C-alpha positions as semicolon CSV with decimal commas, in nm:
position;residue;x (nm);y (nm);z (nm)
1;X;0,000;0,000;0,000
2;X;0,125;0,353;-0,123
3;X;0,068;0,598;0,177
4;X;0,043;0,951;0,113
5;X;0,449;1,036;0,151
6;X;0,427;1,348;0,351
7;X;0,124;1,454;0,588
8;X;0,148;1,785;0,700
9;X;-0,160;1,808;1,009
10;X;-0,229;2,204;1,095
11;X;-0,593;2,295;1,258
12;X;-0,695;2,333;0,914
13;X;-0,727;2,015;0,840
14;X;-0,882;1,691;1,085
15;X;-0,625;1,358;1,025
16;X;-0,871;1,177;0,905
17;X;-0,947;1,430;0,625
18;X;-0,595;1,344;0,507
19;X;-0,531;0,978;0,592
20;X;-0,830;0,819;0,535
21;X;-0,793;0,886;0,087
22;X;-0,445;0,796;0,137
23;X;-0,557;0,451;0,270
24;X;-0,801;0,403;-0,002
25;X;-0,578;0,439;-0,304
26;X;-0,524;0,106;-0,343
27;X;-0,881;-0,030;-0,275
28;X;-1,087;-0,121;-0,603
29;X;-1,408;-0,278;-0,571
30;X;-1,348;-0,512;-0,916
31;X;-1,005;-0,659;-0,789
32;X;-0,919;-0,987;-0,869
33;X;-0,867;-1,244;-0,527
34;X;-0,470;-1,173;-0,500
35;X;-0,498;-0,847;-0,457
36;X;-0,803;-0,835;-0,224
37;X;-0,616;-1,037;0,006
38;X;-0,280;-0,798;-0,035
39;X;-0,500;-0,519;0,023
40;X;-0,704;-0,661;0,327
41;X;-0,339;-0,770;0,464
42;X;-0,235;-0,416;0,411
43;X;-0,512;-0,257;0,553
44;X;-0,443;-0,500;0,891
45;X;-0,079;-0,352;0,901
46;X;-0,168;0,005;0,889
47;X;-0,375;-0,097;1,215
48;X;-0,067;-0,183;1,339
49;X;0,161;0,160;1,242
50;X;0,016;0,374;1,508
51;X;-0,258;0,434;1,756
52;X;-0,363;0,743;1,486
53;X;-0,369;0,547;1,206
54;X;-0,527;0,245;1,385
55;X;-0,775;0,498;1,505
56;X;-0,865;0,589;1,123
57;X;-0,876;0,241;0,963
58;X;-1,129;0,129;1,198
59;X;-1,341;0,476;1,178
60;X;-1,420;0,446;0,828
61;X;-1,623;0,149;0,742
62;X;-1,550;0,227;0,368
63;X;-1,200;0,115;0,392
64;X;-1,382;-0,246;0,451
65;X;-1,628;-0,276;0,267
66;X;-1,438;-0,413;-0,056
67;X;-1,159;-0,616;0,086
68;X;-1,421;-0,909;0,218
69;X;-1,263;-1,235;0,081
70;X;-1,276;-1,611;0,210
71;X;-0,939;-1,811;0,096
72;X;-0,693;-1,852;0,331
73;X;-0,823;-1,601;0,598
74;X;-0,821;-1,663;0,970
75;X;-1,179;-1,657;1,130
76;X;-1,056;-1,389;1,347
77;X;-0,995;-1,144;1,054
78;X;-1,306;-1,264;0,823
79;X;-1,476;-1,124;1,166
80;X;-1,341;-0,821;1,175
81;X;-1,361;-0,693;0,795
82;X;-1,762;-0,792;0,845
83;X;-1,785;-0,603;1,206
84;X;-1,582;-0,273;1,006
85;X;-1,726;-0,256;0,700
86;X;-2,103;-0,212;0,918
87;X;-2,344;-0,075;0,807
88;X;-2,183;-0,058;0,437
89;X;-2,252;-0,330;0,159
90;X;-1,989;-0,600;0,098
91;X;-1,826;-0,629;-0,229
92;X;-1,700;-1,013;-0,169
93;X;-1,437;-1,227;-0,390
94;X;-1,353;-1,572;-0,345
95;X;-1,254;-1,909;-0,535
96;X;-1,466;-2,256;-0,435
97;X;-1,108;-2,503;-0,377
98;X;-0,966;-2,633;-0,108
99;X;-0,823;-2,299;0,088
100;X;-1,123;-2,180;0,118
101;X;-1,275;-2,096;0,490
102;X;-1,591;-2,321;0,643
103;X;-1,764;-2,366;0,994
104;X;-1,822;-2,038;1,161
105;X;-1,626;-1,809;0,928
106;X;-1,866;-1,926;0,651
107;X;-2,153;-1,927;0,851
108;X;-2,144;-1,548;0,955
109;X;-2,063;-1,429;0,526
110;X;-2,394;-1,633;0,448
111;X;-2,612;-1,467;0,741
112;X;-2,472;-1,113;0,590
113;X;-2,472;-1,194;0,229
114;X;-2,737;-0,992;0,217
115;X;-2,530;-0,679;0,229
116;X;-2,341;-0,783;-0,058
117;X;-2,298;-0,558;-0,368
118;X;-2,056;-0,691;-0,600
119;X;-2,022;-1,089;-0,637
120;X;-1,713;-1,191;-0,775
121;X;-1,632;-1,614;-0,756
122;X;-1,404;-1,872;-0,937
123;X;-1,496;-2,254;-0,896
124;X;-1,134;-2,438;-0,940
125;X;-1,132;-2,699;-1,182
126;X;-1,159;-2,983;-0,954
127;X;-1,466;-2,845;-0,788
128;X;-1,790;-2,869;-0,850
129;X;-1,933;-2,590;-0,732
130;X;-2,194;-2,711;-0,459
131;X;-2,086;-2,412;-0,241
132;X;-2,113;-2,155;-0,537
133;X;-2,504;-2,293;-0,558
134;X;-2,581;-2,231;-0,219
135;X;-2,438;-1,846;-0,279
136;X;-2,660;-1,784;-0,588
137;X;-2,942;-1,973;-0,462
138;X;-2,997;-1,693;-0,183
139;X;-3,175;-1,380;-0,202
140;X;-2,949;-1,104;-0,261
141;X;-3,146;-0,786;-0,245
142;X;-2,893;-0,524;-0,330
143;X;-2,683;-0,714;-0,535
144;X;-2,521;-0,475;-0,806
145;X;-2,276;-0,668;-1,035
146;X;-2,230;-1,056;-1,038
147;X;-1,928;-1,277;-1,212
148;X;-1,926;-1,637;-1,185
149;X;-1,642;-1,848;-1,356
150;X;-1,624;-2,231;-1,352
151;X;-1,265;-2,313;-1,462
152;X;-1,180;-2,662;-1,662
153;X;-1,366;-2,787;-1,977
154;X;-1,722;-2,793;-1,879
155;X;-2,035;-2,580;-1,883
156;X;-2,237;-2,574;-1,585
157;X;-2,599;-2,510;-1,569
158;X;-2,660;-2,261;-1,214
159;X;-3,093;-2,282;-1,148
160;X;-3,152;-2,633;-1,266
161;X;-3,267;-2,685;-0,952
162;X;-3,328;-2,374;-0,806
163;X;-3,403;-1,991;-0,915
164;X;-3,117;-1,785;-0,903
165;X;-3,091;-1,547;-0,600
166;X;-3,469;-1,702;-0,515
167;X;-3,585;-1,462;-0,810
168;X;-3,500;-1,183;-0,530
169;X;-3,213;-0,950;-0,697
170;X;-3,406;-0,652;-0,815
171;X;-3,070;-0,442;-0,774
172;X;-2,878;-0,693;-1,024
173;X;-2,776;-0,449;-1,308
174;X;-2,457;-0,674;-1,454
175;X;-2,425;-1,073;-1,511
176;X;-2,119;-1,188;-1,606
177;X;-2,053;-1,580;-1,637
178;X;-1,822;-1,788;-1,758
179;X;-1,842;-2,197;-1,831
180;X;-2,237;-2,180;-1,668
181;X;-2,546;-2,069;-1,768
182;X;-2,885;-2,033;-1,619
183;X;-3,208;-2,151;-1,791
184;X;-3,485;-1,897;-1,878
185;X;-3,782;-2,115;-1,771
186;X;-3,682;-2,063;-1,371
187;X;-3,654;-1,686;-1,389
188;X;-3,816;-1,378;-1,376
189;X;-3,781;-1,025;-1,563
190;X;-3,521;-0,846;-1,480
191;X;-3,384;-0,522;-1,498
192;X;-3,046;-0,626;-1,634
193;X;-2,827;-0,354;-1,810
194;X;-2,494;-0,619;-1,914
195;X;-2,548;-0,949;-1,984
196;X;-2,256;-1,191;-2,074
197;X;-2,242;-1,575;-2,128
198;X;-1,917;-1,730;-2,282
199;X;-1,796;-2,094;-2,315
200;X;-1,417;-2,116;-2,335
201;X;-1,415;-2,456;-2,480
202;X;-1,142;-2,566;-2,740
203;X;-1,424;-2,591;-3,019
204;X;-1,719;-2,430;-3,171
205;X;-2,059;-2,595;-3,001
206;X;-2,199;-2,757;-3,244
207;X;-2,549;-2,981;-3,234
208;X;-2,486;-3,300;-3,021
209;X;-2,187;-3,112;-2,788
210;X;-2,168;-3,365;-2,514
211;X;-2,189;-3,088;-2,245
212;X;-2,495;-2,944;-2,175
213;X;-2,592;-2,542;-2,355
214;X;-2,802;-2,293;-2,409
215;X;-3,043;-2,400;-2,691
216;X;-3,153;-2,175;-2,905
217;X;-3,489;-2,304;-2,837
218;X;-3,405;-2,180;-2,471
219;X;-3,317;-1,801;-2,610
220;X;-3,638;-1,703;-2,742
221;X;-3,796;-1,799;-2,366
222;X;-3,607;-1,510;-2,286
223;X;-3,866;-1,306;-2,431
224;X;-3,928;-0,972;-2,191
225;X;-3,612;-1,074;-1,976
226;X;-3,428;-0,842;-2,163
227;X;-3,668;-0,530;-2,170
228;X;-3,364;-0,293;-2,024
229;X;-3,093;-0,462;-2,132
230;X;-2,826;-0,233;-2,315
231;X;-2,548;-0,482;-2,364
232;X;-2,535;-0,836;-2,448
233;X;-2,233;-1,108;-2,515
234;X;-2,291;-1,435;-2,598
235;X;-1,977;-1,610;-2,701
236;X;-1,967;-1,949;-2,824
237;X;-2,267;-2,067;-2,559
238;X;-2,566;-2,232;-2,802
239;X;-2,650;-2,489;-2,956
240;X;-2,867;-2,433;-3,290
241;X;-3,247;-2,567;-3,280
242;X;-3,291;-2,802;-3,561
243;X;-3,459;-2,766;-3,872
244;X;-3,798;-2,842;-3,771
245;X;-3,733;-2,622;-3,438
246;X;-3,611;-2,306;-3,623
247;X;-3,889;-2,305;-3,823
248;X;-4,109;-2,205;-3,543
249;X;-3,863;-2,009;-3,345
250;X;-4,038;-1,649;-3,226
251;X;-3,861;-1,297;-3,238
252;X;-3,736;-1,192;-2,903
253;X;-3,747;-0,782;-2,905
254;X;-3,449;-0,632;-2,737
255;X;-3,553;-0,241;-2,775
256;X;-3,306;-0,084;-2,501
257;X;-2,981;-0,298;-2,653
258;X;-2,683;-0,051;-2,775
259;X;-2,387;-0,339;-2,798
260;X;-2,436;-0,703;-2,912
261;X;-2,159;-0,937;-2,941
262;X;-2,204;-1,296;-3,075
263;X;-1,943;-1,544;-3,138
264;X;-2,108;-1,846;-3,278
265;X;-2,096;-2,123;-3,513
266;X;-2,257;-2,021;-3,872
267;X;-2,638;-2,207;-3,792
268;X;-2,616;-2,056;-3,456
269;X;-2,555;-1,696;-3,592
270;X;-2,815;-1,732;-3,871
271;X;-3,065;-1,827;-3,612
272;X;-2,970;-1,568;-3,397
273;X;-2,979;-1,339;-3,612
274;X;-3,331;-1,454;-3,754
275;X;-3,510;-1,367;-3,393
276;X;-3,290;-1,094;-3,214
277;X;-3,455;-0,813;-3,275
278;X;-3,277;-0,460;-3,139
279;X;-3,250;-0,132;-3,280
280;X;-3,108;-0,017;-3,593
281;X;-2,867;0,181;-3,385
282;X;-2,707;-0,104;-3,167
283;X;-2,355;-0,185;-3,212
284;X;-2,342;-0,528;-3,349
285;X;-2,000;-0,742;-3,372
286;X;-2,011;-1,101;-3,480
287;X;-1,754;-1,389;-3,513
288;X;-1,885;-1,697;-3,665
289;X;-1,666;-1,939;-3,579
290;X;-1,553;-2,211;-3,863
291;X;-1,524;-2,553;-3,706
292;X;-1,159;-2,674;-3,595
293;X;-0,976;-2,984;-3,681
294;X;-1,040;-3,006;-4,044
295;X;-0,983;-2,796;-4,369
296;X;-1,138;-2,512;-4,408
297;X;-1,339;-2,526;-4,769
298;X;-1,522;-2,273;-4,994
299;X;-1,882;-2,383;-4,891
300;X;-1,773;-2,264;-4,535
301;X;-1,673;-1,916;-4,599
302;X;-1,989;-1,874;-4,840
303;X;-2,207;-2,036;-4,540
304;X;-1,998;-1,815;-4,272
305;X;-2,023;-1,510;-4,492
306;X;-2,403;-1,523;-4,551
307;X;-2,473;-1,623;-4,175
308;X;-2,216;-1,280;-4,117
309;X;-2,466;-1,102;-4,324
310;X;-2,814;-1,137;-4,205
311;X;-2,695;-0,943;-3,929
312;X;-2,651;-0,574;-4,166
313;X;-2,989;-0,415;-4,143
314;X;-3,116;-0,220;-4,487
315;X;-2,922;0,081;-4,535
316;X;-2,688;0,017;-4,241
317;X;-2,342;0,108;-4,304
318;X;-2,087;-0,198;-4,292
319;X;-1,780;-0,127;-4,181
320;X;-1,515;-0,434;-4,110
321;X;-1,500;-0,806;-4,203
322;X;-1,194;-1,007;-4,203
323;X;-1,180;-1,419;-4,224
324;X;-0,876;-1,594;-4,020
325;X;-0,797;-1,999;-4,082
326;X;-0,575;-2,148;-3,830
């Protein structure tokens, strides 16, 4: 932690006016788990400088607020960064593995998740994620901005068997997750501003993926979800409806959208691009992704190309395409 290099105190100024933004320099809300923990660690140390500065860290609840993690923390501290941060709400990070805290610690950040604002976790690879459920299966009332990442190949469905949050986030403006998806069928509106869903798998999902997806057939049950959402990502997450499906597929009307990114095979984007309806002025970028392993003929770049196309409204002006073949 950088601390202001030179404080000056006269009776113009109260300590705390001084030291307390010097203490927060460091502190960002979106940190990844390393860092919280180096910042919680450094915020314990500065308790430890001086009675003065001790006696500013633990004035300010702000200071704590963002630093609430659960790997590798002693029960004692997890306490303390809950009592400090009062009355504030919690931005909490953590990873579901093996270092992670249980019994009493765990107990007391599930009887105040609640307060939480900003929901960052990782499941490790080996995990499953039963813990990660039992998070997201709980109301979360002012919940602001959620990312969930399941690392390893796999795509993990999150309200098969329950409704995420209990259907009780009406705060939850951003949804970010990686290798999981939920399922439209166990949800209700929202009032969603950034919605993301991306599958880092080695290949394009095709029809018959032996992991479970998104159908397209699922997407269109989305219909109203979406009512005030202004950005939407979908990369490499669906599986096309077949023929008989996409015949009957419905529009889904997406009138407050101003960014849409798809990454997709070419039946994925066609179909897509078929119901998704948004305004003419939303910024639209779309990789249609050829499949791997094989050679890369003709007929695909003609199929690719026209899938890239129904996606150019009449008189919109087209501005970039370029084709890469590994």
């Amino acid at each position: 932690m950088n601390l202001c290099p030179f404080i000056f105190p006269t009776s113009r100024f109260r300590p705390a006016s001084i030291l307390t933004p010097c203490l927060k320099l460091n502190i960002c809300v979106y940190n990844d788990l390393p860092s919280r923990q180096a910042q919680a660690q450094d915020l314990l140390s500065v308790t430890h400088v001086s009675s003065r500065l001790r006696d500013v860290a633990l004035a300010d609840a702000s200071l704590w607020n963002q630093v609430l993690y659960l790997n590798n923390i002693h029960p004692g501290f997890l306490y303390a960064i809950l009592h400090r941060s009062t009355p504030l709400p919690l931005s909490l990070a953590f990873t579901e593995d093996d270092t992670l805290t249980n019994g009493q610690g765990l107990q007391w950040v599930l009887g105040q998740f609640s307060r939480v604002e900003y929901l960052h976790i990782d499941v490790a690879e080996q995990v499953e994620g039963a813990l990660t459920k039992l998070f997201l299966s709980m109301a979360a009332p002012i919940l602001r901005q959620c990312v969930v990442r399941f690392h390893g190949e796999r795509n993990v469905c999150l309200n098969d068997s329950t409704r995420l949050f209990n259907n009780n986030a009406p705060a939850l403006d951003s949804l970010d997750l990686l290798n999981c998806y939920i399922l439209p069928q166990h949800q209700s509106p929202s009032n969603l501003s950034i919605f993301s869903v991306r599958y880092l798998g080695a290949k394009p999902i095709e029809a018959g993926h032996p992991l479970p997806f998104t159908s397209i057939r699922n997407c269109v049950e989305w219909q109203g979800y979406f009512q005030f959402t202004t950005g939407i990502i979908l990369s490499n997450c669906i599986v096309p409806a077949d023929t008989a499906d996409a015949a009957l597929l419905i529009e889904i009307e997406l009138p407050s959208l101003q960014s849409l990114m798809i990454a997709a095979s070419p039946t994925v984007c066609e179909q897509l691009a078929r119901v998704l309806r948004y305004p003419a002025q939303c910024g639209v970028s779309v990789n249609v992704l050829l499949p791997y392993g094989r050679p890369i003929f003709s007929q695909d770049v003609e199929v690719s190309a026209a899938a890239g196309c129904l996606f150019i409204l009449p008189h919109e002006v087209f501005k970039r395409c370029w084709l890469t073949a590994e």
